[in-house]
Tab-separated table of C-alpha atoms and ligand atoms in Angstrom:
chain	number	residue	atom	x	y	z
A	1	MET	CA	72.904	74.022	107.207
A	2	THR	CA	75.557	76.567	106.179
A	3	GLN	CA	76.648	76.328	102.560
A	4	PRO	CA	80.332	75.643	101.960
A	5	ILE	CA	82.274	78.762	101.015
A	6	ARG	CA	84.045	78.287	97.683
A	7	PHE	CA	86.074	80.571	95.425
A	8	GLU	CA	86.587	78.355	92.345
A	9	ASP	CA	85.673	81.159	89.949
A	10	LYS	CA	87.329	83.908	91.981
A	11	VAL	CA	90.691	85.680	91.956
A	12	VAL	CA	92.018	87.017	95.234
A	13	ILE	CA	94.871	89.462	95.803
A	14	VAL	CA	96.454	89.324	99.250
A	15	THR	CA	99.082	91.996	99.848
A	16	GLY	CA	101.961	91.376	102.227
A	17	ALA	CA	101.228	87.652	101.975
A	18	GLY	CA	104.838	86.487	102.232
A	19	GLY	CA	104.541	85.912	105.980
A	20	GLY	CA	102.422	86.406	109.092
A	21	LEU	CA	98.708	87.055	108.694
A	22	GLY	CA	98.829	87.574	104.921
A	23	ARG	CA	100.421	84.175	104.367
A	24	ALA	CA	97.697	82.527	106.462
A	25	HIS	CA	94.980	84.358	104.486
A	26	ALA	CA	96.526	83.338	101.139
A	27	LEU	CA	96.821	79.677	102.152
A	28	LEU	CA	93.212	79.565	103.341
A	29	PHE	CA	91.847	81.283	100.226
A	30	ALA	CA	93.716	78.743	98.084
A	31	ARG	CA	92.257	75.919	100.146
A	32	HIS	CA	88.809	77.347	99.410
A	33	GLY	CA	89.557	77.083	95.689
A	34	ALA	CA	90.598	80.666	94.896
A	35	ARG	CA	93.336	81.604	92.474
A	36	VAL	CA	95.582	83.751	94.619
A	37	LEU	CA	98.022	86.517	93.821
A	38	VAL	CA	100.549	86.461	96.649
A	39	ASN	CA	102.092	89.919	96.885
A	40	ASP	CA	105.053	90.721	99.104
A	41	LEU	CA	107.869	93.203	98.807
A	42	GLY	CA	109.922	91.073	101.175
A	43	GLY	CA	111.530	93.854	103.230
A	44	THR	CA	112.068	94.110	106.986
A	45	ALA	CA	109.315	94.779	109.503
A	46	GLN	CA	110.515	98.413	109.475
A	47	GLY	CA	110.077	98.659	105.709
A	48	GLU	CA	113.720	98.398	104.645
A	49	GLY	CA	115.031	96.333	101.738
A	50	ALA	CA	113.235	93.928	99.440
A	51	SER	CA	113.373	90.256	98.489
A	52	SER	CA	111.356	87.971	96.268
A	53	SER	CA	111.765	84.905	98.452
A	54	ALA	CA	108.900	85.586	100.905
A	55	ALA	CA	106.155	85.636	98.255
A	56	ASP	CA	107.799	82.813	96.276
A	57	ARG	CA	107.840	80.536	99.317
A	58	VAL	CA	104.129	81.002	99.964
A	59	VAL	CA	103.280	80.390	96.305
A	60	GLU	CA	105.305	77.198	96.499
A	61	GLU	CA	103.408	76.137	99.626
A	62	ILE	CA	100.080	76.754	97.899
A	63	ARG	CA	101.116	74.829	94.791
A	64	GLN	CA	102.453	71.930	96.885
A	65	ALA	CA	99.027	71.699	98.483
A	66	GLY	CA	97.386	71.558	95.038
A	67	GLY	CA	96.287	75.206	94.899
A	68	THR	CA	96.782	77.939	92.307
A	69	ALA	CA	98.877	81.017	93.019
A	70	VAL	CA	101.322	83.467	91.495
A	71	ALA	CA	103.866	85.655	93.229
A	72	ASN	CA	104.205	89.400	92.912
A	73	HIS	CA	107.112	91.351	94.400
A	74	ASP	CA	105.985	94.952	93.910
A	75	SER	CA	105.422	97.399	96.708
A	76	VAL	CA	101.754	98.086	97.408
A	77	THR	CA	102.563	101.705	96.591
A	78	ASP	CA	102.730	100.427	92.986
A	79	GLY	CA	99.255	98.951	93.334
A	80	GLU	CA	98.373	99.192	89.654
A	81	ARG	CA	101.225	96.788	88.827
A	82	ILE	CA	99.898	94.240	91.323
A	83	VAL	CA	96.391	94.399	89.829
A	84	GLU	CA	97.859	94.250	86.323
A	85	GLN	CA	99.704	91.065	87.181
A	86	ALA	CA	96.561	89.475	88.611
A	87	LEU	CA	94.789	90.330	85.354
A	88	ASP	CA	97.657	88.989	83.226
A	89	SER	CA	97.795	85.749	85.223
A	90	PHE	CA	94.136	85.091	85.948
A	91	GLY	CA	92.051	87.534	83.876
A	92	ARG	CA	90.039	89.073	86.734
A	93	VAL	CA	90.101	90.383	90.304
A	94	ASP	CA	87.291	89.628	92.733
A	95	VAL	CA	88.796	90.200	96.148
A	96	VAL	CA	91.474	92.524	97.486
A	97	VAL	CA	92.831	91.900	100.965
A	98	ASN	CA	94.917	94.909	101.947
A	99	ASN	CA	97.220	93.411	104.522
A	100	ALA	CA	100.787	94.624	103.833
A	101	GLY	CA	102.220	96.625	106.673
A	102	ILE	CA	105.265	97.847	108.536
A	103	LEU	CA	106.040	99.469	111.870
A	104	ARG	CA	108.145	102.534	112.690
A	105	ASP	CA	107.319	102.842	116.377
A	106	ARG	CA	108.502	106.012	118.095
A	107	THR	CA	107.032	108.354	120.658
A	108	PHE	CA	105.663	111.420	118.958
A	109	HIS	CA	108.346	113.784	120.253
A	110	LYS	CA	111.038	111.609	118.683
A	111	MET	CA	109.186	110.901	115.454
A	112	GLU	CA	110.869	111.937	112.246
A	113	ASP	CA	109.142	112.765	108.985
A	114	ALA	CA	110.494	109.538	107.458
A	115	ASP	CA	108.751	107.411	110.138
A	116	TRP	CA	105.482	109.234	109.612
A	117	ASP	CA	105.686	109.177	105.800
A	118	LEU	CA	106.727	105.562	105.343
A	119	VAL	CA	103.984	104.225	107.611
A	120	TYR	CA	101.446	106.389	105.795
A	121	ARG	CA	102.758	105.306	102.400
A	122	VAL	CA	102.682	101.548	103.008
A	123	HIS	CA	99.411	101.307	104.954
A	124	VAL	CA	97.256	104.088	103.531
A	125	GLU	CA	98.657	104.977	100.125
A	126	GLY	CA	99.454	101.297	99.434
A	127	ALA	CA	95.927	100.158	100.294
A	128	TYR	CA	94.554	103.058	98.245
A	129	LYS	CA	96.671	102.225	95.188
A	130	VAL	CA	95.804	98.533	95.075
A	131	THR	CA	92.113	99.115	95.763
A	132	ARG	CA	91.891	102.052	93.347
A	133	ALA	CA	93.332	99.918	90.553
A	134	ALA	CA	90.915	97.043	91.243
A	135	TRP	CA	87.816	99.231	91.781
A	136	PRO	CA	86.820	99.798	88.111
A	137	LEU	CA	87.134	96.057	87.421
A	138	MET	CA	84.861	95.281	90.346
A	139	ARG	CA	82.334	97.917	89.279
A	140	GLU	CA	82.278	96.549	85.772
A	141	GLN	CA	81.713	92.957	86.847
A	142	GLY	CA	79.150	93.989	89.482
A	143	HIS	CA	80.980	92.110	92.197
A	144	GLY	CA	83.849	92.762	94.547
A	145	ARG	CA	85.047	92.363	98.092
A	146	VAL	CA	87.648	94.569	99.746
A	147	ILE	CA	89.137	94.013	103.177
A	148	PHE	CA	91.316	96.566	104.915
A	149	THR	CA	93.552	95.738	107.845
A	150	ALA	CA	93.095	98.252	110.650
A	151	SER	CA	94.384	97.848	114.202
A	152	THR	CA	93.320	98.250	117.805
A	153	SER	CA	96.235	100.734	117.968
A	154	GLY	CA	94.172	102.946	115.663
A	155	ILE	CA	90.849	102.362	117.389
A	156	TYR	CA	92.074	102.818	120.957
A	157	GLY	CA	95.531	104.414	120.562
A	158	ASN	CA	98.843	102.889	121.590
A	159	PHE	CA	101.903	104.490	123.147
A	160	GLY	CA	104.634	104.990	120.543
A	161	GLN	CA	102.356	104.378	117.556
A	162	ALA	CA	101.069	107.818	116.532
A	163	ASN	CA	101.975	107.199	112.875
A	164	TYR	CA	100.638	103.649	112.820
A	165	GLY	CA	97.431	104.523	114.709
A	166	MET	CA	96.763	107.380	112.290
A	167	ALA	CA	97.180	105.086	109.304
A	168	LYS	CA	95.141	102.230	110.728
A	169	LEU	CA	92.122	104.285	111.763
A	170	GLY	CA	92.390	106.118	108.437
A	171	LEU	CA	91.757	102.797	106.741
A	172	TYR	CA	88.516	102.444	108.663
A	173	GLY	CA	87.466	105.896	107.418
A	174	LEU	CA	88.211	104.674	103.907
A	175	THR	CA	86.188	101.517	104.578
A	176	ARG	CA	83.112	103.506	105.632
A	177	THR	CA	82.968	105.608	102.477
A	178	LEU	CA	83.893	102.831	100.045
A	179	ALA	CA	81.137	100.708	101.584
A	180	LEU	CA	78.660	103.442	100.615
A	181	GLU	CA	80.090	103.987	97.154
A	182	GLY	CA	80.514	100.290	96.377
A	183	ARG	CA	77.106	99.028	97.501
A	184	LYS	CA	75.221	99.612	94.234
A	185	SER	CA	77.912	97.650	92.333
A	186	ASN	CA	77.819	94.830	94.871
A	187	ILE	CA	81.268	95.762	96.147
A	188	LEU	CA	81.333	95.127	99.884
A	189	VAL	CA	84.065	96.649	101.995
A	190	ASN	CA	85.015	95.733	105.553
A	191	ALA	CA	87.929	96.202	107.929
A	192	ILE	CA	89.535	93.925	110.469
A	193	ALA	CA	91.644	94.807	113.492
A	194	PRO	CA	93.582	91.573	113.972
A	195	THR	CA	95.909	90.295	116.661
A	196	GLY	CA	98.378	87.594	115.709
A	197	GLY	CA	101.767	86.224	116.682
A	198	THR	CA	103.893	87.390	113.731
A	199	ARG	CA	107.291	89.013	113.292
A	200	MET	CA	105.516	92.340	113.798
A	201	THR	CA	104.422	91.420	117.311
A	202	GLU	CA	107.352	89.186	118.269
A	203	GLY	CA	108.940	90.534	121.437
A	204	LEU	CA	105.900	92.709	122.146
A	205	ILE	CA	103.576	89.891	123.203
A	206	PRO	CA	104.688	87.463	125.991
A	207	PRO	CA	106.060	84.268	124.283
A	208	GLN	CA	103.391	81.957	125.685
A	209	VAL	CA	100.543	84.118	124.415
A	210	PHE	CA	102.420	84.786	121.165
A	211	GLU	CA	102.415	81.043	120.436
A	212	GLN	CA	98.663	80.849	120.976
A	213	LEU	CA	97.807	83.837	118.782
A	214	LYS	CA	98.231	81.873	115.591
A	215	PRO	CA	97.785	83.920	112.393
A	216	GLU	CA	95.526	81.144	111.001
A	217	LEU	CA	92.963	82.059	113.660
A	218	VAL	CA	92.345	85.388	111.887
A	219	SER	CA	91.946	84.093	108.321
A	220	PRO	CA	88.492	82.411	108.492
A	221	LEU	CA	86.919	85.818	109.175
A	222	VAL	CA	88.749	87.306	106.180
A	223	VAL	CA	87.619	84.459	103.923
A	224	TYR	CA	84.041	84.845	105.151
A	225	LEU	CA	84.067	88.620	104.580
A	226	ALA	CA	85.276	87.969	101.021
A	227	SER	CA	82.585	85.399	100.297
A	228	GLU	CA	79.198	85.637	98.576
A	229	GLN	CA	77.583	84.638	101.856
A	230	CYS	CA	78.695	87.816	103.564
A	231	GLN	CA	76.352	90.732	102.858
A	232	ASP	CA	77.755	93.021	105.552
A	233	SER	CA	79.597	96.138	104.442
A	234	GLY	CA	81.338	98.968	106.275
A	235	GLY	CA	82.030	96.792	109.304
A	236	LEU	CA	85.021	96.746	111.616
A	237	PHE	CA	85.869	93.496	113.355
A	238	GLU	CA	88.395	92.767	116.089
A	239	VAL	CA	89.753	89.269	115.687
A	240	GLY	CA	92.441	87.035	117.155
A	241	GLY	CA	93.136	83.964	119.290
A	242	GLY	CA	89.963	82.283	118.053
A	243	TRP	CA	87.703	85.180	119.103
A	244	MET	CA	86.047	87.838	116.965
A	245	GLY	CA	83.556	90.651	117.491
A	246	LYS	CA	82.167	93.701	115.727
A	247	VAL	CA	83.035	97.282	116.691
A	248	ARG	CA	80.736	100.293	116.284
A	249	TRP	CA	80.689	103.935	117.287
A	250	GLU	CA	78.848	104.972	120.398
A	251	ARG	CA	77.780	108.547	121.146
A	252	SER	CA	76.276	109.937	124.306
A	253	LEU	CA	72.726	111.236	124.217
A	254	GLY	CA	74.310	114.665	124.516
A	255	VAL	CA	73.020	118.058	125.650
A	256	GLY	CA	71.282	120.663	123.509
A	257	PHE	CA	71.711	124.379	124.230
A	258	ASP	CA	69.577	127.189	122.810
A	259	PRO	CA	71.239	128.155	119.501
A	260	ARG	CA	69.381	131.476	119.341
A	261	THR	CA	70.723	132.911	122.598
A	262	GLY	CA	74.097	131.200	122.349
A	263	PHE	CA	75.820	129.750	125.380
A	264	ALA	CA	79.102	130.087	127.226
A	265	ALA	CA	82.059	127.813	127.900
A	266	GLU	CA	80.835	127.809	131.524
A	267	ASP	CA	77.555	126.250	130.336
A	268	VAL	CA	79.605	123.496	128.692
A	269	ALA	CA	81.492	123.028	131.968
A	270	ALA	CA	78.276	122.910	133.997
A	271	ASN	CA	76.871	120.191	131.718
A	272	TRP	CA	80.083	118.225	131.210
A	273	THR	CA	78.954	115.132	133.119
A	274	ARG	CA	75.779	114.916	131.048
A	275	ILE	CA	77.624	115.568	127.773
A	276	CYS	CA	79.879	112.587	128.550
A	277	ASP	CA	77.179	110.331	130.008
A	278	PHE	CA	76.768	107.182	127.909
A	279	GLN	CA	73.511	106.115	129.459
A	280	ASP	CA	70.932	105.720	126.660
A	281	ALA	CA	73.765	106.223	124.173
A	282	ALA	CA	73.129	106.262	120.427
A	283	HIS	CA	74.941	104.205	117.790
A	284	PRO	CA	74.636	106.253	114.613
A	285	ALA	CA	75.092	104.030	111.588
A	286	ASP	CA	75.516	106.805	109.052
A	287	ASN	CA	75.954	110.533	108.625
A	288	LEU	CA	72.237	111.202	108.455
A	289	GLU	CA	71.582	109.376	111.711
A	290	ALA	CA	74.557	111.138	113.257
A	291	LEU	CA	73.087	114.561	112.436
A	292	ARG	CA	69.611	113.753	113.746
A	293	GLU	CA	70.119	115.004	117.326
A	294	MET	CA	71.673	118.228	116.072
A	295	MET	CA	68.775	118.881	113.713
A	296	ALA	CA	66.288	118.043	116.478
A	297	ASN	CA	67.960	120.639	118.685
A	298	LEU	CA	67.618	123.299	115.982
A	299	GLN	CA	63.990	122.382	115.522
A	300	LYS	CA	63.296	122.438	119.262
A	301	TYR	CA	64.306	126.074	119.458
A	302	ALA	CA	63.074	127.179	116.018
A	303	GLY	CA	60.461	129.919	115.664
B	401	NAI	P1	104.283	90.767	109.012
B	401	NAI	O1	105.436	91.691	109.113
B	401	NAI	O2	104.487	89.340	109.310
B	401	NAI	O3	103.602	90.869	107.585
B	401	NAI	C1	103.518	92.054	106.837
B	401	NAI	C2	103.951	91.730	105.440
B	401	NAI	O4	103.792	92.893	104.622
B	401	NAI	C3	105.428	91.337	105.359
B	401	NAI	O5	105.558	90.068	104.765
B	401	NAI	C4	106.067	92.450	104.554
B	401	NAI	O6	107.145	92.011	103.748
B	401	NAI	C5	104.894	92.941	103.733
B	401	NAI	N1	105.086	94.317	103.278
B	401	NAI	C6	105.563	95.364	103.980
B	401	NAI	N2	105.625	96.463	103.218
B	401	NAI	C7	105.171	96.105	101.992
B	401	NAI	C8	104.987	96.809	100.771
B	401	NAI	N3	105.303	98.105	100.664
B	401	NAI	N4	104.483	96.148	99.707
B	401	NAI	C9	104.172	94.818	99.800
B	401	NAI	N5	104.360	94.100	100.931
B	401	NAI	C10	104.835	94.734	102.015
B	401	NAI	O7	103.159	91.374	109.990
B	401	NAI	P2	101.672	90.894	110.281
B	401	NAI	O8	101.479	90.938	111.726
B	401	NAI	O9	101.334	89.680	109.540
B	401	NAI	O10	100.829	92.133	109.691
B	401	NAI	C11	99.852	92.026	108.693
B	401	NAI	C12	98.913	93.219	108.795
B	401	NAI	O11	98.182	93.154	110.002
B	401	NAI	C13	99.630	94.561	108.820
B	401	NAI	O12	98.867	95.507	108.100
B	401	NAI	C14	99.636	94.917	110.276
B	401	NAI	O13	99.758	96.302	110.481
B	401	NAI	C15	98.294	94.372	110.696
B	401	NAI	N6	98.163	94.145	112.128
B	401	NAI	C16	98.832	93.110	112.725
B	401	NAI	C17	98.681	92.905	114.071
B	401	NAI	C18	99.282	91.727	114.756
B	401	NAI	O14	98.950	91.513	115.930
B	401	NAI	N7	100.127	90.951	114.104
B	401	NAI	C19	97.908	93.838	114.914
B	401	NAI	C20	97.186	94.834	114.162
B	401	NAI	C21	97.344	94.983	112.818
């Protein structure tokens, strides 16, 4: 029998929780007993303007339902202020859900520096700032959970989203290293690539499907990843519409040439099919495993 997942003694920060997926996460965490800091800058989906009403509304919803929450209206790029407020209000931080995000979709040849920079700043720098400010607290208490919000646009690419894809896959890179660095302090770090019907995807997803992709269908995974029961770290999970699955890297068996004699571009061409053949593919879980084939090739030809 699975134990109930409770957060009575835990404080959770959810960024960008004034609407969409973040709101659903915040409501579910509160229902599981967490004290929740609901952060939202309250600007447009393109990152313009600001308003306190989005976060305030969600805090009101949580309180109406008997939960505990406070609002914060800072940008995630001022992450230390968000963490400071959680400390002032609740005295600790156990979980950070980096969810805030914007879109500045443009094909690469039309992209301006402002589109590139703003997307980087909100998604990557924002997630960095909030997490960086919470990290020492988590290390000190020997417990922490961090969730980053990646995207299938980063994993697979998406037309018109060079800036967004860069930022979203960057967050998975951050996840992988923080998982390694956090493990000994019991700080577990995972990433999700969600799909949900929110203002961000309105007009992009056909209306009928949009209705079915309820944001609440993403949140149970986030709550689980933040719980004591979850011992996984460094994972990337696609989730939406009631479905979820784990993503991992796959690498072909590859081809080893003789490093002593060297080899030509034509040798690469002649072996291209084998280099790209995924039969008997490997799934390296870390850097050491990833380097194994290369080292074996050196050894094969050594001496
Ligand atoms: P949304 O637009 O409904 O929610 C994003 C929230 O972040 C908004 O409430 C916005 O005010 C807030 N925000 C934006 N910039 C902020 C800043 N600088 N500081 C604090 N808050 C800020 O969009 P949605 O769909 O709920 O997105 C949530 C996350 O999920 C984002 O990171 C998004 O990139 C990601 N995502 C969503 C997908 C979807 O299908 N909806 C697909 C893949 C990723």
